[in-house]
Amino acid sequence: DSGVTQTPKHLITATGQRVTLRCSPRSGDLSVYWYQQSLDQGLQFLIQYYNGEERAKGNILERFSAQQFPDLHSELNLSSLELGDSALYFCASSVLAADSSEQFFGPGTRLTVL
Amino acid sequence: AQSVTQLDSHVSVSEGTPVLLRCNYSSSYSPSLFWYVQHPNKGLQLLLKYTSAATLVKGINGFEAEFKKSETSFHLTKPSAHMSDAAEYFCVVSLYSSASKIIFGSGTRLSIRP
């Protein structure tokens, strides 16, 4: 158990809908990362927050947005969902924002868009 | 631009024999390099990381990796495979520059034959 929690575990929704994925980092970790894992794209870094501020941006679509709240939990919002958004979404956390920081991964949220 | 290439999508070895998972990277700057492991239906776990200290890095579960700048490689090895090593392995490049990026390789699936 990494100490990172993600809810929900599974999510099934329809095209065009909007969903919110939630992540609670390990106690004491200030940095939160979001990743998408799909069969065709592999593991892709989406976005990172550090202590409430956006720190780094990867291949995140404009339909997706994220934020980190004062209690350090983070939410990833996915809107206007398409079939291709079906994937496993991981959250990770680390103590620092440095590129050498070890990240601790949550168990993931499996999103299925029908 | 940064990139990471895992040279084998699937490696199969017999239990008790050595493991070699190959990773080459490309980076304009000195990156941090990681190997993560993902067991089926689980999140990712850090095996080891290189952050410009010793070029031979020791990780968990008997894994090692050697950073070779001249070859731009960071191959993962283990002297003797165990059945529990069967998993997906990801090589990761991380660099916080003006274009902050975390890039995962496409993954290598390691199978262990009894």
mmCIF file of N, CA, C and O in Angstrom, chain A residues 4-43:
data_model
loop_
_atom_site.group_PDB
_atom_site.id
_atom_site.type_symbol
_atom_site.label_atom_id
_atom_site.label_comp_id
_atom_site.label_asym_id
_atom_site.label_seq_id
_atom_site.Cartn_x
_atom_site.Cartn_y
_atom_site.Cartn_z
ATOM 1 N N VAL A 4 -1.249 6.368 -1.164
ATOM 2 C CA VAL A 4 -1.998 7.254 -2.066
ATOM 3 C C VAL A 4 -3.354 6.601 -2.339
ATOM 4 O O VAL A 4 -3.401 5.428 -2.702
ATOM 5 N N THR A 5 -4.417 7.354 -2.151
ATOM 6 C CA THR A 5 -5.739 6.789 -2.402
ATOM 7 C C THR A 5 -6.397 7.489 -3.579
ATOM 8 O O THR A 5 -6.211 8.708 -3.784
ATOM 9 N N GLN A 6 -7.160 6.707 -4.339
ATOM 10 C CA GLN A 6 -7.881 7.249 -5.483
ATOM 11 C C GLN A 6 -9.317 6.738 -5.446
ATOM 12 O O GLN A 6 -9.560 5.563 -5.150
ATOM 13 N N THR A 7 -10.231 7.635 -5.744
ATOM 14 C CA THR A 7 -11.638 7.238 -5.850
ATOM 15 C C THR A 7 -12.246 7.878 -7.090
ATOM 16 O O THR A 7 -11.827 8.986 -7.494
ATOM 17 N N PRO A 8 -13.222 7.234 -7.720
ATOM 18 C CA PRO A 8 -13.613 5.855 -7.445
ATOM 19 C C PRO A 8 -12.616 4.861 -8.045
ATOM 20 O O PRO A 8 -11.703 5.267 -8.763
ATOM 21 N N LYS A 9 -12.829 3.601 -7.798
ATOM 22 C CA LYS A 9 -11.952 2.578 -8.353
ATOM 23 C C LYS A 9 -12.311 2.320 -9.821
ATOM 24 O O LYS A 9 -11.449 2.113 -10.664
ATOM 25 N N HIS A 10 -13.601 2.313 -10.080
ATOM 26 C CA HIS A 10 -14.107 2.104 -11.439
ATOM 27 C C HIS A 10 -15.164 3.160 -11.724
ATOM 28 O O HIS A 10 -15.897 3.580 -10.812
ATOM 29 N N LEU A 11 -15.232 3.548 -12.993
ATOM 30 C CA LEU A 11 -16.217 4.549 -13.407
ATOM 31 C C LEU A 11 -16.658 4.203 -14.816
ATOM 32 O O LEU A 11 -15.811 4.031 -15.709
ATOM 33 N N ILE A 12 -17.949 4.067 -14.998
ATOM 34 C CA ILE A 12 -18.499 3.804 -16.325
ATOM 35 C C ILE A 12 -19.446 4.941 -16.655
ATOM 36 O O ILE A 12 -20.344 5.261 -15.872
ATOM 37 N N THR A 13 -19.237 5.546 -17.820
ATOM 38 C CA THR A 13 -20.062 6.675 -18.192
ATOM 39 C C THR A 13 -20.251 6.696 -19.701
ATOM 40 O O THR A 13 -19.749 5.825 -20.414
ATOM 41 N N ALA A 14 -20.967 7.672 -20.200
ATOM 42 C CA ALA A 14 -21.278 7.738 -21.631
ATOM 43 C C ALA A 14 -20.504 8.875 -22.291
ATOM 44 O O ALA A 14 -20.026 9.807 -21.620
ATOM 45 N N THR A 15 -20.420 8.799 -23.599
ATOM 46 C CA THR A 15 -19.753 9.861 -24.341
ATOM 47 C C THR A 15 -20.462 11.193 -24.107
ATOM 48 O O THR A 15 -21.674 11.234 -23.907
ATOM 49 N N GLY A 16 -19.672 12.247 -24.067
ATOM 50 C CA GLY A 16 -20.215 13.578 -23.843
ATOM 51 C C GLY A 16 -20.352 13.971 -22.401
ATOM 52 O O GLY A 16 -20.561 15.151 -22.088
ATOM 53 N N GLN A 17 -20.220 13.015 -21.493
ATOM 54 C CA GLN A 17 -20.387 13.302 -20.070
ATOM 55 C C GLN A 17 -19.117 13.896 -19.460
ATOM 56 O O GLN A 17 -18.067 13.998 -20.106
ATOM 57 N N ARG A 18 -19.257 14.264 -18.203
ATOM 58 C CA ARG A 18 -18.150 14.850 -17.439
ATOM 59 C C ARG A 18 -17.973 14.044 -16.158
ATOM 60 O O ARG A 18 -18.971 13.676 -15.517
ATOM 61 N N VAL A 19 -16.724 13.758 -15.799
ATOM 62 C CA VAL A 19 -16.450 13.009 -14.565
ATOM 63 C C VAL A 19 -15.331 13.691 -13.783
ATOM 64 O O VAL A 19 -14.542 14.463 -14.341
ATOM 65 N N THR A 20 -15.287 13.380 -12.513
ATOM 66 C CA THR A 20 -14.228 13.894 -11.638
ATOM 67 C C THR A 20 -13.569 12.739 -10.918
ATOM 68 O O THR A 20 -14.244 11.921 -10.282
ATOM 69 N N LEU A 21 -12.268 12.677 -11.021
ATOM 70 C CA LEU A 21 -11.481 11.652 -10.333
ATOM 71 C C LEU A 21 -10.772 12.336 -9.168
ATOM 72 O O LEU A 21 -10.268 13.455 -9.310
ATOM 73 N N ARG A 22 -10.702 11.627 -8.064
ATOM 74 C CA ARG A 22 -10.146 12.229 -6.865
ATOM 75 C C ARG A 22 -8.917 11.480 -6.387
ATOM 76 O O ARG A 22 -8.845 10.250 -6.505
ATOM 77 N N CYS A 23 -7.968 12.230 -5.847
ATOM 78 C CA CYS A 23 -6.716 11.646 -5.361
ATOM 79 C C CYS A 23 -6.331 12.281 -4.035
ATOM 80 O O CYS A 23 -6.317 13.507 -3.908
ATOM 81 N N SER A 24 -5.996 11.441 -3.069
ATOM 82 C CA SER A 24 -5.435 11.934 -1.805
ATOM 83 C C SER A 24 -3.987 11.473 -1.717
ATOM 84 O O SER A 24 -3.722 10.269 -1.748
ATOM 85 N N PRO A 25 -3.041 12.403 -1.620
ATOM 86 C CA PRO A 25 -1.621 12.013 -1.579
ATOM 87 C C PRO A 25 -1.247 11.395 -0.243
ATOM 88 O O PRO A 25 -2.023 11.424 0.707
ATOM 89 N N ARG A 26 -0.057 10.848 -0.187
ATOM 90 C CA ARG A 26 0.491 10.358 1.066
ATOM 91 C C ARG A 26 0.601 11.521 2.039
ATOM 92 O O ARG A 26 0.838 12.661 1.626
ATOM 93 N N SER A 27 0.476 11.208 3.305
ATOM 94 C CA SER A 27 0.615 12.242 4.318
ATOM 95 C C SER A 27 1.994 12.889 4.211
ATOM 96 O O SER A 27 3.015 12.196 4.183
ATOM 97 N N GLY A 28 2.024 14.211 4.113
ATOM 98 C CA GLY A 28 3.288 14.934 4.029
ATOM 99 C C GLY A 28 3.761 15.234 2.621
ATOM 100 O O GLY A 28 4.671 16.046 2.432
ATOM 101 N N ASP A 29 3.167 14.565 1.624
ATOM 102 C CA ASP A 29 3.576 14.835 0.242
ATOM 103 C C ASP A 29 2.880 16.084 -0.268
ATOM 104 O O ASP A 29 1.665 16.236 -0.125
ATOM 105 N N LEU A 30 3.659 16.960 -0.911
ATOM 106 C CA LEU A 30 3.106 18.220 -1.400
ATOM 107 C C LEU A 30 2.804 18.187 -2.895
ATOM 108 O O LEU A 30 2.105 19.049 -3.413
ATOM 109 N N SER A 31 3.370 17.220 -3.567
ATOM 110 C CA SER A 31 3.268 17.182 -5.023
ATOM 111 C C SER A 31 2.346 16.053 -5.469
ATOM 112 O O SER A 31 2.426 14.934 -4.950
ATOM 113 N N VAL A 32 1.493 16.348 -6.429
ATOM 114 C CA VAL A 32 0.573 15.348 -6.981
ATOM 115 C C VAL A 32 0.724 15.336 -8.503
ATOM 116 O O VAL A 32 0.826 16.389 -9.130
ATOM 117 N N TYR A 33 0.745 14.143 -9.049
ATOM 118 C CA TYR A 33 0.879 13.950 -10.487
ATOM 119 C C TYR A 33 -0.325 13.157 -10.980
ATOM 120 O O TYR A 33 -0.812 12.270 -10.286
ATOM 121 N N TRP A 34 -0.722 13.391 -12.218
ATOM 122 C CA TRP A 34 -1.773 12.596 -12.860
ATOM 123 C C TRP A 34 -1.221 11.974 -14.126
ATOM 124 O O TRP A 34 -0.504 12.631 -14.911
ATOM 125 N N TYR A 35 -1.580 10.698 -14.337
ATOM 126 C CA TYR A 35 -1.148 9.945 -15.509
ATOM 127 C C TYR A 35 -2.345 9.235 -16.123
ATOM 128 O O TYR A 35 -3.292 8.856 -15.439
ATOM 129 N N GLN A 36 -2.245 9.010 -17.447
ATOM 130 C CA GLN A 36 -3.233 8.203 -18.157
ATOM 131 C C GLN A 36 -2.510 6.993 -18.735
ATOM 132 O O GLN A 36 -1.450 7.140 -19.351
ATOM 133 N N GLN A 37 -3.072 5.808 -18.503
ATOM 134 C CA GLN A 37 -2.494 4.594 -19.081
ATOM 135 C C GLN A 37 -3.525 3.924 -19.970
ATOM 136 O O GLN A 37 -4.577 3.481 -19.511
ATOM 137 N N SER A 38 -3.214 3.832 -21.256
ATOM 138 C CA SER A 38 -4.105 3.152 -22.192
ATOM 139 C C SER A 38 -3.285 2.215 -23.050
ATOM 140 O O SER A 38 -2.056 2.344 -23.140
ATOM 141 N N LEU A 39 -3.960 1.278 -23.685
ATOM 142 C CA LEU A 39 -3.261 0.272 -24.480
ATOM 143 C C LEU A 39 -2.524 0.891 -25.655
ATOM 144 O O LEU A 39 -1.405 0.508 -25.966
ATOM 145 N N ASP A 40 -3.148 1.872 -26.303
ATOM 146 C CA ASP A 40 -2.513 2.417 -27.499
ATOM 147 C C ASP A 40 -1.509 3.520 -27.194
ATOM 148 O O ASP A 40 -0.539 3.708 -27.926
ATOM 149 N N GLN A 41 -1.697 4.270 -26.122
ATOM 150 C CA GLN A 41 -0.803 5.396 -25.818
ATOM 151 C C GLN A 41 0.216 5.078 -24.731
ATOM 152 O O GLN A 41 1.136 5.860 -24.511
ATOM 153 N N GLY A 42 0.066 3.968 -24.055
ATOM 154 C CA GLY A 42 0.965 3.661 -22.947
ATOM 155 C C GLY A 42 0.694 4.573 -21.770
ATOM 156 O O GLY A 42 -0.415 5.076 -21.597
ATOM 157 N N LEU A 43 1.725 4.815 -20.973
ATOM 158 C CA LEU A 43 1.608 5.658 -19.783
ATOM 159 C C LEU A 43 2.000 7.074 -20.156
ATOM 160 O O LEU A 43 3.127 7.322 -20.582
#
